[in-house]
Tab-separated table of C-alpha atoms and ligand atoms in Angstrom:
chain	number	residue	atom	x	y	z
A	133	UNK	CA	0.021	0.008	-0.024
A	134	UNK	CA	1.428	3.421	-1.008
A	135	UNK	CA	1.754	6.132	1.577
A	136	UNK	CA	-1.124	7.951	-0.171
A	137	UNK	CA	-3.470	4.988	0.048
A	138	UNK	CA	-2.613	4.440	3.689
A	139	UNK	CA	-3.390	8.137	4.393
A	140	UNK	CA	-6.779	7.772	2.640
A	141	UNK	CA	-7.726	4.854	4.842
A	142	UNK	CA	-6.586	6.547	8.083
A	143	UNK	CA	-8.654	9.559	7.077
A	144	UNK	CA	-11.766	7.481	6.416
A	145	UNK	CA	-11.481	5.679	9.810
A	146	UNK	CA	-10.849	9.035	11.636
A	147	UNK	CA	-13.985	10.693	10.127
A	148	UNK	CA	-16.117	7.754	10.907
A	149	UNK	CA	-14.906	7.708	14.598
A	150	UNK	CA	-15.487	11.413	14.868
A	151	UNK	CA	-19.021	11.011	13.574
A	152	UNK	CA	-19.808	8.569	16.443
A	153	UNK	CA	-18.520	10.820	19.200
A	154	UNK	CA	-21.342	11.939	21.667
A	155	UNK	CA	-19.538	13.669	24.547
A	156	UNK	CA	-16.695	16.106	24.967
A	157	UNK	CA	-14.488	13.632	26.856
A	158	UNK	CA	-14.490	11.308	23.830
A	159	UNK	CA	-13.731	14.263	21.607
A	160	UNK	CA	-10.727	15.169	23.773
A	161	UNK	CA	-9.274	11.637	23.480
A	162	UNK	CA	-9.885	11.629	19.751
A	163	UNK	CA	-7.992	14.906	19.490
A	164	UNK	CA	-5.033	13.384	21.411
A	165	UNK	CA	-5.134	10.152	19.418
A	166	UNK	CA	-4.808	11.898	16.049
A	167	UNK	CA	-3.258	15.255	16.646
A	168	UNK	CA	-1.473	14.855	19.963
A	169	UNK	CA	2.281	14.874	20.495
A	170	UNK	CA	2.478	11.115	20.059
A	171	UNK	CA	-0.439	10.990	17.748
A	172	UNK	CA	-1.135	9.413	14.410
A	173	UNK	CA	-0.484	12.602	12.496
A	174	UNK	CA	3.011	12.945	14.055
A	175	UNK	CA	3.770	9.353	13.256
A	176	UNK	CA	2.763	9.834	9.604
A	177	UNK	CA	4.786	12.999	9.239
A	178	UNK	CA	7.934	11.326	10.595
A	179	UNK	CA	7.764	8.896	7.699
A	180	UNK	CA	7.870	11.560	4.930
A	181	UNK	CA	11.751	11.876	4.971
A	182	UNK	CA	11.956	8.159	3.985
A	183	UNK	CA	9.690	8.552	0.941
A	184	UNK	CA	11.074	8.843	-2.611
A	185	UNK	CA	11.982	12.397	-3.496
A	186	UNK	CA	9.121	12.815	-6.114
A	187	UNK	CA	6.620	11.522	-3.649
A	188	UNK	CA	7.580	13.812	-0.732
A	189	UNK	CA	5.884	17.017	-1.931
A	190	UNK	CA	2.486	15.454	-2.674
A	191	UNK	CA	2.503	13.394	0.527
A	192	UNK	CA	3.292	16.441	2.699
A	193	UNK	CA	0.462	18.432	0.970
A	194	UNK	CA	-2.067	15.612	1.524
A	195	UNK	CA	-0.974	15.137	5.150
A	196	UNK	CA	-1.529	18.860	5.813
A	197	UNK	CA	-4.954	18.738	4.252
A	198	UNK	CA	-5.736	15.856	6.530
A	199	UNK	CA	-4.658	17.703	9.603
A	200	UNK	CA	-6.622	20.801	8.675
A	201	UNK	CA	-9.848	18.853	7.968
A	202	UNK	CA	-9.500	17.066	11.330
A	203	UNK	CA	-8.792	20.210	13.199
A	204	UNK	CA	-11.760	21.990	11.547
A	205	UNK	CA	-14.249	19.088	12.169
A	206	UNK	CA	-13.182	18.914	15.872
A	207	UNK	CA	-13.700	22.680	16.304
A	208	UNK	CA	-17.143	22.401	14.755
A	209	UNK	CA	-18.236	19.561	16.894
A	210	UNK	CA	-17.016	20.996	20.206
A	211	UNK	CA	-19.772	23.608	20.931
A	212	UNK	CA	-22.549	21.177	20.015
A	213	UNK	CA	-21.336	18.741	22.579
A	214	UNK	CA	-20.900	21.357	25.263
A	215	UNK	CA	-24.514	22.595	25.064
A	216	UNK	CA	-26.081	19.159	24.675
A	217	UNK	CA	-27.127	17.348	27.854
A	218	UNK	CA	-24.604	14.704	28.683
A	219	UNK	CA	-26.526	11.414	28.535
A	220	UNK	CA	-24.995	8.096	28.882
A	221	UNK	CA	-26.651	4.994	27.670
A	222	UNK	CA	-29.779	5.052	25.508
A	223	UNK	CA	-31.267	8.443	24.721
A	224	UNK	CA	-34.784	9.044	25.974
A	225	UNK	CA	-37.503	9.221	23.416
A	226	UNK	CA	-38.140	12.899	23.132
A	227	UNK	CA	-41.237	12.348	20.921
A	228	UNK	CA	-43.256	10.693	23.688
A	229	UNK	CA	-46.058	12.928	25.138
A	230	UNK	CA	-45.099	14.807	28.345
A	231	UNK	CA	-46.131	13.801	31.870
A	232	UNK	CA	-49.237	15.662	32.906
A	233	UNK	CA	-48.684	17.308	36.312
A	234	UNK	CA	-51.871	17.849	38.205
A	235	UNK	CA	-51.363	21.164	40.003
A	236	UNK	CA	-54.842	21.139	41.673
A	237	UNK	CA	-57.158	24.101	42.077
A	238	UNK	CA	-58.890	26.263	44.649
A	239	UNK	CA	-61.677	24.378	46.598
A	240	UNK	CA	-65.157	25.663	45.604
A	241	UNK	CA	-65.800	26.867	49.082
A	242	UNK	CA	-62.621	28.966	49.270
A	243	UNK	CA	-63.251	30.195	45.771
A	244	UNK	CA	-66.690	31.417	46.814
A	245	UNK	CA	-65.175	32.922	49.963
A	246	UNK	CA	-62.575	34.780	47.900
A	247	UNK	CA	-65.276	35.983	45.444
A	248	UNK	CA	-67.426	37.355	48.342
A	249	UNK	CA	-64.422	39.059	50.055
A	250	UNK	CA	-63.394	40.538	46.660
A	251	UNK	CA	-66.821	42.176	46.136
A	252	UNK	CA	-66.792	43.724	49.673
A	253	UNK	CA	-63.087	44.701	49.390
A	254	UNK	CA	-63.854	46.711	46.245
A	255	UNK	CA	-66.529	48.576	48.238
A	256	UNK	CA	-63.881	49.540	50.814
A	257	UNK	CA	-64.427	46.858	53.515
A	258	UNK	CA	-61.338	45.621	55.396
A	259	UNK	CA	-60.920	41.930	56.167
A	260	UNK	CA	-60.773	40.899	59.831
A	261	UNK	CA	-60.278	37.554	61.434
A	262	UNK	CA	-61.073	36.102	64.873
A	263	UNK	CA	-60.419	32.987	66.905
A	264	UNK	CA	-62.293	29.712	66.154
A	265	UNK	CA	-62.071	28.918	69.883
A	266	UNK	CA	-64.219	31.564	71.561
A	267	UNK	CA	-65.590	32.294	74.979
A	268	UNK	CA	-69.252	32.526	75.829
A	269	UNK	CA	-69.008	36.243	76.382
A	270	UNK	CA	-67.953	37.035	72.806
A	271	UNK	CA	-70.063	34.345	71.128
A	272	UNK	CA	-73.258	35.145	73.037
A	273	UNK	CA	-73.429	37.578	75.961
A	274	UNK	CA	-71.893	40.606	74.343
A	275	UNK	CA	-74.081	40.025	71.255
A	276	UNK	CA	-77.196	40.445	73.388
A	277	UNK	CA	-78.058	36.764	73.194
A	278	UNK	CA	-79.957	35.962	76.408
A	279	UNK	CA	-79.171	32.927	78.614
A	280	UNK	CA	-82.350	31.149	77.597
A	281	UNK	CA	-81.709	31.524	73.894
A	282	UNK	CA	-81.769	28.096	72.168
A	283	UNK	CA	-78.480	28.673	70.359
A	284	UNK	CA	-76.730	28.621	73.707
A	285	UNK	CA	-77.960	25.157	74.339
A	286	UNK	CA	-75.520	22.206	74.354
A	287	UNK	CA	-77.445	20.882	71.361
A	288	UNK	CA	-76.504	23.931	69.370
A	289	UNK	CA	-72.982	24.715	70.371
A	290	UNK	CA	-69.796	22.725	70.951
A	291	UNK	CA	-68.564	23.557	74.466
A	292	UNK	CA	-64.967	22.664	75.221
A	293	UNK	CA	-63.655	21.236	78.385
A	294	UNK	CA	-60.297	23.096	78.365
A	295	UNK	CA	-58.188	22.869	81.446
A	296	UNK	CA	-56.526	26.225	80.724
A	297	UNK	CA	-57.132	29.478	82.535
A	298	UNK	CA	-60.808	30.437	82.394
A	299	UNK	CA	-61.346	33.268	79.900
A	300	UNK	CA	-62.012	36.614	81.500
A	301	UNK	CA	-64.979	38.757	80.905
A	302	UNK	CA	-63.481	41.265	78.403
A	303	UNK	CA	-65.582	44.156	79.693
A	304	UNK	CA	-65.322	43.784	83.454
A	305	UNK	CA	-61.996	41.986	83.595
A	306	UNK	CA	-63.550	39.686	86.162
A	307	UNK	CA	-62.934	35.966	86.123
A	308	UNK	CA	-65.887	34.513	84.429
A	309	UNK	CA	-67.861	31.822	86.250
A	310	UNK	CA	-68.702	28.704	84.309
A	311	UNK	CA	-72.435	28.936	84.789
A	312	UNK	CA	-72.931	32.651	85.161
A	313	UNK	CA	-74.622	34.982	82.640
A	314	UNK	CA	-71.235	36.265	81.754
A	315	UNK	CA	-70.019	32.643	81.721
A	316	UNK	CA	-66.611	32.013	80.426
A	317	UNK	CA	-66.899	28.571	79.082
A	318	UNK	CA	-64.776	27.943	76.045
A	319	UNK	CA	-66.582	26.877	72.856
A	320	UNK	CA	-66.155	26.534	69.133
A	321	UNK	CA	-67.670	29.730	67.801
A	322	UNK	CA	-71.143	29.106	66.365
A	323	UNK	CA	-71.088	32.113	64.135
A	324	UNK	CA	-68.603	34.852	62.982
A	325	UNK	CA	-70.575	37.532	64.793
A	326	UNK	CA	-68.184	37.463	67.875
A	327	UNK	CA	-65.552	39.049	65.632
A	328	UNK	CA	-67.873	42.088	65.439
A	329	UNK	CA	-67.220	42.497	69.208
A	330	UNK	CA	-63.483	41.825	68.934
A	331	UNK	CA	-63.097	44.405	66.126
A	332	UNK	CA	-65.137	47.086	67.968
A	333	UNK	CA	-63.237	46.426	71.214
A	334	UNK	CA	-60.021	47.284	69.515
A	335	UNK	CA	-61.041	50.132	67.258
A	336	UNK	CA	-62.908	53.439	67.219
A	337	UNK	CA	-65.587	54.053	64.623
A	338	UNK	CA	-65.935	54.659	61.647
A	339	UNK	CA	-65.195	51.059	60.541
A	340	UNK	CA	-66.175	48.801	57.732
A	341	UNK	CA	-65.062	45.164	57.958
A	342	UNK	CA	-65.901	41.732	56.728
A	343	UNK	CA	-64.984	38.557	58.525
A	344	UNK	CA	-64.559	35.269	56.724
A	345	UNK	CA	-64.139	32.076	58.692
A	346	UNK	CA	-65.161	28.618	59.893
A	347	UNK	CA	-67.995	28.146	62.364
A	348	UNK	CA	-69.182	24.993	64.197
A	349	UNK	CA	-72.475	23.569	65.305
A	350	UNK	CA	-73.213	20.024	66.520
A	351	UNK	CA	-75.556	19.269	63.654
A	352	UNK	CA	-75.944	15.741	62.328
A	353	UNK	CA	-74.481	15.689	58.788
A	354	UNK	CA	-77.183	15.668	56.134
A	355	UNK	CA	-77.572	17.167	52.622
A	356	UNK	CA	-78.211	20.595	54.109
A	357	UNK	CA	-76.234	20.409	57.457
A	358	UNK	CA	-72.590	19.845	58.418
A	359	UNK	CA	-70.987	20.455	61.853
A	360	UNK	CA	-68.387	22.782	60.303
A	361	UNK	CA	-69.111	25.417	57.694
A	362	UNK	CA	-68.020	28.942	56.669
A	363	UNK	CA	-69.589	32.291	57.130
A	364	UNK	CA	-68.821	35.835	56.016
A	365	UNK	CA	-69.895	38.523	58.580
A	366	UNK	CA	-70.163	42.220	57.603
A	367	UNK	CA	-70.082	45.229	59.956
A	368	UNK	CA	-70.207	48.932	59.286
A	369	UNK	CA	-70.380	51.477	62.125
A	370	UNK	CA	-70.142	55.245	62.079
A	371	UNK	CA	-72.114	58.439	62.484
A	372	UNK	CA	-75.371	58.455	60.507
A	373	UNK	CA	-75.251	54.976	59.131
A	374	UNK	CA	-78.766	53.863	58.288
A	375	UNK	CA	-80.737	51.007	56.822
A	376	UNK	CA	-80.397	52.671	53.411
A	377	UNK	CA	-76.646	52.049	53.480
A	378	UNK	CA	-77.244	48.407	54.289
A	379	UNK	CA	-79.610	48.055	51.350
A	380	UNK	CA	-77.304	49.829	48.935
A	381	UNK	CA	-74.318	47.673	49.884
A	382	UNK	CA	-76.274	44.405	49.720
A	383	UNK	CA	-77.884	45.234	46.508
A	384	UNK	CA	-74.426	45.690	44.927
A	385	UNK	CA	-73.311	42.465	46.510
A	386	UNK	CA	-76.225	40.447	45.227
A	387	UNK	CA	-75.802	41.789	41.648
A	388	UNK	CA	-72.089	41.195	41.659
A	389	UNK	CA	-72.340	37.746	43.111
A	390	UNK	CA	-75.315	36.406	41.234
A	391	UNK	CA	-75.665	38.547	38.072
A	392	UNK	CA	-76.881	42.065	37.205
A	393	UNK	CA	-80.501	41.020	36.759
A	394	UNK	CA	-80.715	39.744	40.388
A	395	UNK	CA	-83.307	41.478	42.570
A	396	UNK	CA	-83.173	41.544	46.417
A	397	UNK	CA	-85.778	41.960	49.062
A	398	UNK	CA	-85.790	42.342	52.841
A	399	UNK	CA	-88.013	40.157	54.921
A	400	UNK	CA	-88.608	41.175	58.571
A	401	UNK	CA	-86.847	38.763	60.961
A	402	UNK	CA	-85.285	38.624	64.426
A	403	UNK	CA	-81.695	38.369	65.704
A	404	UNK	CA	-80.867	39.428	69.290
A	405	UNK	CA	-77.898	41.535	68.093
A	406	UNK	CA	-79.758	43.613	65.481
A	407	UNK	CA	-82.807	45.855	65.637
A	408	UNK	CA	-84.534	45.954	63.278
A	409	UNK	CA	-83.474	42.687	61.737
A	410	UNK	CA	-84.185	41.371	58.253
A	411	UNK	CA	-83.503	38.322	56.213
A	412	UNK	CA	-82.371	39.001	52.584
A	413	UNK	CA	-83.774	37.021	49.684
A	414	UNK	CA	-82.760	37.186	46.051
A	415	UNK	CA	-84.724	36.233	43.017
A	416	UNK	CA	-84.207	32.519	42.511
A	417	UNK	CA	-81.153	31.974	40.301
A	418	UNK	CA	-82.588	28.826	38.797
A	419	UNK	CA	-86.031	30.052	37.679
A	420	UNK	CA	-85.087	33.832	37.675
A	421	UNK	CA	-87.998	34.500	39.964
A	422	UNK	CA	-90.552	32.946	37.597
A	423	UNK	CA	-91.503	30.276	40.242
A	424	UNK	CA	-91.763	27.531	37.530
A	425	UNK	CA	-89.237	25.692	35.377
A	426	UNK	CA	-89.456	25.272	31.586
A	427	UNK	CA	-92.025	22.520	31.945
A	428	UNK	CA	-94.204	24.807	33.981
A	429	UNK	CA	-93.556	22.732	37.126
A	430	UNK	CA	-92.917	24.424	40.517
A	431	UNK	CA	-89.173	25.362	40.669
A	432	UNK	CA	-87.515	22.829	42.979
A	433	UNK	CA	-84.752	25.237	44.168
A	434	UNK	CA	-87.107	27.998	45.512
A	435	UNK	CA	-90.104	25.584	45.977
A	436	UNK	CA	-92.146	27.785	43.695
A	437	UNK	CA	-91.534	30.912	45.820
A	438	UNK	CA	-89.493	32.781	43.186
A	439	UNK	CA	-87.120	33.920	46.098
A	440	UNK	CA	-84.283	32.278	48.000
A	441	UNK	CA	-82.869	33.351	51.332
A	442	UNK	CA	-79.123	34.170	51.305
A	443	UNK	CA	-78.313	36.046	54.500
A	444	UNK	CA	-79.399	37.618	57.740
A	445	UNK	CA	-78.912	41.319	58.534
A	446	UNK	CA	-79.979	44.334	60.512
A	447	UNK	CA	-79.039	47.514	62.344
A	448	UNK	CA	-76.548	46.841	65.209
A	449	UNK	CA	-78.521	46.654	68.450
A	450	UNK	CA	-77.688	49.655	70.795
A	451	UNK	CA	-76.891	47.116	73.605
A	452	UNK	CA	-74.154	45.624	71.437
A	453	UNK	CA	-72.675	49.040	70.797
A	454	UNK	CA	-72.810	49.895	74.442
A	455	UNK	CA	-71.203	46.518	75.380
A	456	UNK	CA	-68.042	47.598	73.505
A	457	UNK	CA	-68.162	51.050	74.989
A	458	UNK	CA	-69.488	52.915	71.954
A	459	UNK	CA	-71.990	55.727	72.485
A	460	UNK	CA	-75.190	54.384	70.845
A	461	UNK	CA	-76.724	57.862	70.673
A	462	UNK	CA	-73.800	59.023	68.458
A	463	UNK	CA	-73.008	55.854	66.444
A	464	UNK	CA	-75.135	53.508	64.481
A	465	UNK	CA	-74.256	50.642	62.214
A	466	UNK	CA	-75.385	47.670	60.277
A	467	UNK	CA	-74.345	44.029	60.210
A	468	UNK	CA	-74.976	40.984	58.158
A	469	UNK	CA	-73.941	37.332	58.037
A	470	UNK	CA	-74.106	34.722	55.280
A	471	UNK	CA	-73.262	31.030	54.856
A	472	UNK	CA	-70.596	30.425	52.257
A	473	UNK	CA	-71.496	26.837	51.511
A	474	UNK	CA	-75.059	27.769	50.871
A	475	UNK	CA	-73.979	30.398	48.364
A	476	UNK	CA	-71.519	28.001	46.680
A	477	UNK	CA	-74.283	25.390	46.455
A	478	UNK	CA	-76.651	27.861	44.845
A	479	UNK	CA	-74.045	29.143	42.383
A	480	UNK	CA	-72.706	25.784	41.397
A	481	UNK	CA	-75.931	23.715	41.670
A	482	UNK	CA	-74.546	21.433	44.383
A	483	UNK	CA	-77.282	19.527	46.232
A	484	UNK	CA	-75.355	18.074	49.158
A	485	UNK	CA	-73.174	20.118	51.592
A	486	UNK	CA	-71.233	16.940	52.593
A	487	UNK	CA	-69.568	16.837	49.136
A	488	UNK	CA	-67.363	19.771	50.170
A	489	UNK	CA	-65.472	17.733	52.743
A	490	UNK	CA	-65.334	14.286	51.122
A	491	UNK	CA	-62.282	14.968	49.000
A	492	UNK	CA	-63.639	13.231	45.892
A	493	UNK	CA	-61.353	14.211	43.028
A	494	UNK	CA	-64.328	13.601	40.638
A	495	UNK	CA	-66.281	16.293	42.470
A	496	UNK	CA	-63.485	18.762	43.127
A	497	UNK	CA	-62.022	18.642	39.626
A	498	UNK	CA	-65.318	20.050	38.255
A	499	UNK	CA	-64.533	23.496	39.615
B	510	LIG	N1	-74.910	35.213	63.186
B	510	LIG	C1	-76.094	34.839	62.418
B	510	LIG	C2	-76.158	33.319	62.284
B	510	LIG	O1	-75.135	32.690	62.432
B	510	LIG	C3	-76.033	35.495	61.043
B	510	LIG	C4	-76.287	36.950	61.191
B	510	LIG	C5	-77.514	37.510	61.136
B	510	LIG	C6	-75.173	37.820	61.278
B	510	LIG	C7	-77.754	38.905	61.193
B	510	LIG	C8	-75.365	39.210	61.423
B	510	LIG	C9	-76.643	39.703	61.375
B	510	LIG	O2	-74.373	40.078	61.541
B	510	LIG	O3	-76.814	41.010	61.466
B	510	LIG	O4	-77.245	32.840	61.991
C-alpha cells in the first residue's frame, strides 16, 4: 500500500470515529489520538523523509490537508457537545407525550369565599379575622343573646372542656364563672358575629369590615347540614349609618355575586344583636323569579316561591354598641352574616353540603 493509500484509509477511519462521538471527553481523546504529541499525524509526518523524493511534496500536501480537515471538524463539533445534555446509555424518546402534572385548584368553598371578600373589598371593606375557639362572652353575651336563647344550648354549640385558665370577661376584667350569665366557658364559635365584638373592642368608629371564617355547630351531617361550615360577617359602624346604606351595599353584593338582573328583598326577621333585623332574599337564580321551570312545574330550588334566602342582617342593636363602649346615641351601624357553603351550592348547583369535605377528585375537579 502506498503512503497515499494508507493516508486515505486513516482519514476514512478518523472521520467515521469522529461522527460517532457523543460527548466532549471522547472528543478530547480523539484529538489526542490523532493530533497529539505522540499521535497518528505525528507518526505519519515522521515517515515523509523516508519517501522517494518525487513523492515527498505530494505526501506532505495531503498530510497537511488531513490535519486541517480534522482540526476543523473537531472545532465544529465542540460547541454542540458542550450545550447538549450529557446522556450516557440510550437516549430518552423525546417524541413521547409529556407527563401531565396535576397542579390542583382552589376548593369551591374557598373560591366562593374569595369572590365574596373581593366584592366587599372593592366597596372599601377591610378583612378581619377572629379565633375559632371563643368564649361565651364574645359568642353570646356581648351580642345580646340571652341565657335562655336556644343557640346557647348544648345541642346547638360545641362547648370545650379546656383545662386552661378560664377566659376573663373582656368588659369587666372579672374571672368569668362557668355557669354565670357572663359565663366564660370555652366553645367553638357558632357564628362569625363574635368578631364584630373583637373588632369594635379594639377600634374606634368609623369602621367597615368583613369577617370570613369557619363556624361550628353540633348538627348531624345531612344534605343541608354539616358540623363545620363557613360564614362571612359584615359590619359597618359610624355616624349616620342607616338601613339605606345596608340596602345599597347588599344590592351591589347580590348583583355582583349572582348577576346584574338579580333582585333582592328584605323580609322582617329577628336576631338578638340587630334591631330591626331582616333576612335577605334574592330572586331565584334557577327560575329567575318565575317560580316555575321550563315545563311549567314548580321550581325545585325555590319551592315555587321565586325567592331564596341568602343572609341575615340588621341595624346593630344599641346594647351591642354599649357593650363595646360605643355611644349608641352617636354611632349607628349595620351588620350581616351569610353562609358560604349555601352560596356556593346555589351558584354551582350542588345539592349536598357533605360533598365539600369528602375530597372526591371527581367532584373537586369540576370547579
Ligand atoms: N350570626 C347569624 C347566624 O349565624 C347570622 C347573622 C344574622 C349575622 C344577622 C349578622 C346579622 O351580623 O346582622 O345565624
